[in-house]
Tab-separated table of C-alpha atoms in Angstrom:
chain	number	residue	atom	x	y	z
J	356	ALA	CA	18.425	12.463	10.510
J	357	PRO	CA	21.809	10.896	11.368
J	358	TYR	CA	21.182	7.944	9.038
J	359	ALA	CA	20.360	7.788	5.335
J	360	ALA	CA	16.785	6.517	5.628
J	361	ARG	CA	14.970	6.302	2.308
J	362	GLY	CA	11.453	7.026	3.613
J	363	LYS	CA	11.212	10.709	4.562
J	364	THR	CA	9.031	11.760	7.504
J	365	CYS	CA	6.765	14.706	8.309
J	366	LEU	CA	5.100	15.145	11.704
J	367	LEU	CA	1.448	16.229	11.673
J	368	GLY	CA	0.069	18.866	13.999
J	369	GLY	CA	-3.236	19.422	15.769
J	370	ALA	CA	-5.403	16.412	16.520
J	371	ASP	CA	-3.035	14.176	14.546
J	372	ALA	CA	0.092	15.207	16.443
J	373	ASN	CA	0.999	11.574	17.163
J	374	CYS	CA	0.922	10.622	13.494
J	375	THR	CA	3.809	10.855	11.078
J	376	LEU	CA	3.594	10.810	7.300
J	377	VAL	CA	6.314	8.868	5.511
J	378	SER	CA	6.903	9.367	1.796
J	379	SER	CA	9.056	7.847	-0.905
J	380	THR	CA	9.515	8.566	-4.598
J	381	ASN	CA	11.427	6.439	-7.082
J	382	ALA	CA	12.067	5.986	-10.775
J	383	LEU	CA	12.413	2.519	-12.217
J	384	GLY	CA	15.825	2.867	-13.853
J	385	THR	CA	17.462	0.839	-16.588
J	386	LYS	CA	15.335	-2.280	-16.103
J	387	LEU	CA	13.140	-0.377	-18.573
J	388	LYS	CA	15.752	-0.979	-21.265
J	389	ILE	CA	15.542	-4.754	-20.905
J	390	ALA	CA	11.740	-4.639	-20.863
J	391	CYS	CA	11.823	-2.672	-24.135
J	392	LYS	CA	14.164	-5.238	-25.712
J	393	VAL	CA	11.946	-8.129	-24.620
J	394	GLY	CA	8.634	-6.336	-25.226
J	395	ASP	CA	7.220	-7.308	-21.825
J	396	PHE	CA	6.208	-4.497	-19.456
J	397	SER	CA	3.914	-6.468	-17.155
J	398	SER	CA	6.238	-6.482	-14.123
J	399	LEU	CA	7.332	-2.849	-14.207
J	400	GLY	CA	4.272	-1.386	-12.477
J	401	VAL	CA	4.747	-3.725	-9.522
J	402	ASP	CA	8.438	-2.790	-9.471
J	403	VAL	CA	7.846	0.940	-9.084
J	404	VAL	CA	5.274	0.343	-6.332
J	405	ALA	CA	7.695	-1.974	-4.525
J	406	LEU	CA	10.496	0.594	-4.601
J	407	CYS	CA	8.303	3.106	-2.762
J	408	VAL	CA	6.228	0.991	-0.380
J	409	ASN	CA	9.230	-1.052	0.754
J	410	ASP	CA	10.953	2.213	1.720
J	411	ILE	CA	7.823	3.296	3.599
J	412	ALA	CA	7.380	-0.014	5.419
J	413	ALA	CA	11.034	0.014	6.438
J	414	ARG	CA	10.229	3.105	8.525
J	415	GLY	CA	7.399	1.210	10.261
J	416	ALA	CA	4.671	3.038	8.334
J	417	LYS	CA	1.606	1.590	6.620
J	418	PRO	CA	1.384	2.591	2.932
J	419	LEU	CA	-1.724	4.731	2.360
J	420	PHE	CA	-1.749	5.799	-1.281
J	421	PHE	CA	0.308	5.787	-4.445
J	422	HIS	CA	0.667	7.901	-7.584
J	423	GLU	CA	2.554	7.006	-10.758
J	424	HIS	CA	3.584	9.070	-13.748
J	425	CYS	CA	4.808	7.810	-17.094
J	426	SER	CA	6.530	10.059	-19.622
J	427	VAL	CA	6.740	8.705	-23.166
J	428	GLU	CA	7.972	9.683	-26.584
J	429	LYS	CA	4.646	8.492	-28.053
J	430	LEU	CA	1.761	6.818	-26.251
J	431	ASP	CA	1.452	3.056	-26.778
J	432	ALA	CA	-1.937	2.007	-25.399
J	433	HIS	CA	-1.010	-1.657	-24.895
J	434	ARG	CA	2.178	-0.796	-23.008
J	435	ALA	CA	0.365	1.817	-20.931
J	436	MET	CA	-2.277	-0.746	-19.952
J	437	GLN	CA	0.413	-3.232	-18.868
J	438	LEU	CA	2.109	-0.575	-16.739
J	439	VAL	CA	-1.085	0.659	-15.059
J	440	THR	CA	-2.305	-2.893	-14.421
J	441	GLY	CA	1.010	-3.683	-12.772
J	442	VAL	CA	0.782	-0.606	-10.549
J	443	SER	CA	-2.766	-1.551	-9.565
J	444	ASP	CA	-1.683	-5.105	-8.708
J	445	GLY	CA	1.249	-3.788	-6.670
J	446	CYS	CA	-0.957	-1.414	-4.694
J	447	THR	CA	-3.394	-4.236	-3.938
J	448	GLU	CA	-0.531	-6.394	-2.691
J	449	ALA	CA	0.821	-3.545	-0.550
J	450	GLY	CA	-2.609	-2.678	0.867
J	451	CYS	CA	-2.637	0.933	-0.336
J	452	LYS	CA	-4.874	3.007	-2.614
J	453	PHE	CA	-3.870	3.686	-6.204
J	454	LEU	CA	-5.001	7.293	-6.546
J	455	GLU	CA	-3.652	8.541	-9.850
J	456	ALA	CA	-1.949	7.441	-13.060
J	457	GLY	CA	-0.377	10.297	-15.007
J	458	MET	CA	0.796	10.134	-18.606
J	459	ALA	CA	2.647	12.709	-20.725
J	460	GLU	CA	3.851	12.563	-24.316
J	461	LEU	CA	7.188	14.351	-24.687
J	462	PRO	CA	8.250	14.197	-28.342
J	463	GLY	CA	11.954	14.894	-28.792
J	464	VAL	CA	12.834	14.162	-25.164
J	465	PHE	CA	13.047	10.360	-25.464
J	466	ALA	CA	14.374	8.114	-28.197
J	467	THR	CA	11.800	6.228	-30.262
J	468	SER	CA	9.767	3.962	-27.954
J	469	GLY	CA	11.585	5.417	-24.934
J	470	PHE	CA	9.808	6.221	-21.679
J	471	ASP	CA	10.293	6.762	-17.957
J	472	LEU	CA	8.189	5.513	-15.052
J	473	VAL	CA	8.119	7.268	-11.663
J	474	GLY	CA	6.162	6.477	-8.509
J	475	PHE	CA	5.313	8.371	-5.335
J	476	GLY	CA	3.857	6.822	-2.201
J	477	VAL	CA	2.761	8.066	1.221
J	478	GLY	CA	2.285	6.079	4.421
J	479	VAL	CA	1.440	6.828	8.031
J	480	ALA	CA	2.772	5.681	11.393
J	481	ASP	CA	2.463	6.537	15.048
J	482	LYS	CA	5.585	8.584	15.731
J	483	SER	CA	6.409	6.382	18.736
J	484	ARG	CA	6.585	3.348	16.420
J	485	LEU	CA	8.824	4.797	13.715
J	486	LEU	CA	11.785	2.706	12.650
J	487	PRO	CA	14.663	2.349	13.115
J	488	ARG	CA	14.768	2.219	16.928
J	489	THR	CA	18.521	2.609	17.066
J	490	GLN	CA	18.510	3.214	20.820
J	491	ASP	CA	17.153	-0.310	21.355
J	492	MET	CA	19.671	-2.092	19.129
J	493	VAL	CA	22.207	-4.183	21.037
J	494	ALA	CA	24.875	-6.766	20.299
J	495	GLY	CA	23.239	-10.157	19.836
J	496	ASP	CA	20.154	-8.899	17.978
J	497	PHE	CA	19.120	-11.118	15.068
J	498	ILE	CA	19.310	-9.978	11.444
J	499	ILE	CA	16.658	-11.537	9.194
J	500	GLY	CA	17.057	-11.515	5.421
J	501	LEU	CA	13.869	-11.805	3.358
J	502	PRO	CA	14.351	-13.525	-0.015
J	503	SER	CA	13.981	-11.623	-3.275
J	504	SER	CA	12.343	-12.668	-6.515
J	505	GLY	CA	15.513	-11.834	-8.447
J	506	LEU	CA	17.370	-8.589	-9.064
J	507	HIS	CA	14.213	-6.572	-8.374
J	508	SER	CA	15.009	-3.136	-9.887
J	509	ASN	CA	18.676	-2.852	-9.027
J	510	GLY	CA	21.942	-3.320	-10.866
J	511	TYR	CA	20.543	-3.444	-14.379
J	512	SER	CA	23.160	-1.100	-15.852
J	513	LEU	CA	25.796	-3.618	-14.776
J	514	VAL	CA	23.661	-6.537	-16.019
J	515	ARG	CA	23.287	-4.942	-19.438
J	516	ALA	CA	27.043	-4.272	-19.619
J	517	VAL	CA	27.812	-7.924	-18.764
J	518	ILE	CA	25.334	-9.167	-21.376
J	519	ARG	CA	26.897	-6.949	-24.054
J	520	ALA	CA	30.437	-8.026	-23.106
J	521	ALA	CA	29.461	-11.718	-23.177
J	522	GLY	CA	27.670	-11.405	-26.505
J	523	LEU	CA	24.438	-12.821	-25.105
J	524	GLN	CA	20.952	-12.279	-26.519
J	525	TYR	CA	17.826	-11.739	-24.436
J	526	SER	CA	15.983	-14.327	-26.538
J	527	GLN	CA	18.411	-17.168	-25.777
J	528	ALA	CA	18.106	-19.494	-22.794
J	529	ALA	CA	19.350	-17.982	-19.552
J	530	PRO	CA	22.744	-19.505	-18.597
J	531	PHE	CA	21.486	-19.923	-15.016
J	532	ASP	CA	17.969	-21.154	-15.924
J	533	PRO	CA	17.628	-22.972	-19.267
J	534	THR	CA	13.841	-23.230	-18.837
J	535	ARG	CA	13.459	-19.481	-19.473
J	536	SER	CA	14.857	-16.970	-21.897
J	537	LEU	CA	17.419	-14.571	-20.503
J	538	GLY	CA	14.965	-11.705	-20.933
J	539	GLU	CA	12.223	-13.520	-19.004
J	540	ALA	CA	14.633	-14.450	-16.209
J	541	LEU	CA	15.623	-10.801	-15.742
J	542	LEU	CA	12.074	-9.411	-15.556
J	543	PRO	CA	10.243	-10.992	-12.592
J	544	ALA	CA	8.308	-8.458	-10.519
J	545	SER	CA	9.926	-7.189	-7.332
J	546	ARG	CA	8.685	-8.578	-4.041
J	547	ILE	CA	6.625	-6.249	-1.887
J	548	TYR	CA	7.562	-6.692	1.763
J	549	ALA	CA	5.175	-4.212	3.366
J	550	ARG	CA	2.775	-6.691	4.977
J	551	SER	CA	5.563	-8.950	6.303
J	552	VAL	CA	7.610	-6.090	7.731
J	553	LEU	CA	4.630	-4.310	9.289
J	554	ALA	CA	3.369	-7.505	10.941
J	555	LEU	CA	6.689	-7.754	12.799
J	556	ALA	CA	6.794	-4.023	13.542
J	557	GLU	CA	3.249	-3.920	14.939
J	558	ALA	CA	4.064	-6.889	17.180
J	559	GLY	CA	7.002	-4.938	18.613
J	560	LEU	CA	9.482	-7.489	17.280
J	561	LEU	CA	11.333	-5.229	14.871
J	562	LYS	CA	13.954	-2.610	15.733
J	563	GLY	CA	14.863	-1.619	12.198
J	564	ALA	CA	14.508	-2.588	8.550
J	565	ALA	CA	16.347	-1.728	5.361
J	566	PRO	CA	15.370	-2.269	1.724
J	567	VAL	CA	18.774	-3.191	0.314
J	568	ALA	CA	18.612	-1.234	-2.912
J	569	ARG	CA	20.696	1.403	-4.689
J	570	GLY	CA	23.686	0.429	-2.539
J	571	GLY	CA	21.598	-0.152	0.628
């Protein structure tokens, strides 16, 4: 494709020749580090779902199903339950099936208490309705920005570097929100935009969409 779309497509053959599968896979990144410092993993499952289904919806496809896999140094049942519950909640919000939760202990690969969380989602769209419709874009079209819940899952390496340089602690009040600790303020779950974006796409009102993440 001539553009760097995040959701990758695959045309189906036979009786489903008008359907296109759209997939996305993502890892959560260094937001995990802050969650480990704070000891709160409840938002991370929603985050990894959001990364994938927002990519899929941005191509005009309805999310169908989702898989997640967590690799750990040593299994922590409480943390695992928080992660899987978050994934389940995210799939419900996105309107897709949560098909599988994988878990692997990898001693010696991660530092103590370290882990990684990866998600994979698949959606479907009529190939005539795939986004973006670049041929229809003209000067004067409106750009709509949907609000976020915070940083979502992006930029946390920079955030952590700023916090270290400023000598801040995750347990202290957030400089921008004294009603919450800094750790709490940095861990809200990502917003899932699938239903909002698809409602516009199905009404023929949307020519393109972009989840502004990882540099856009």
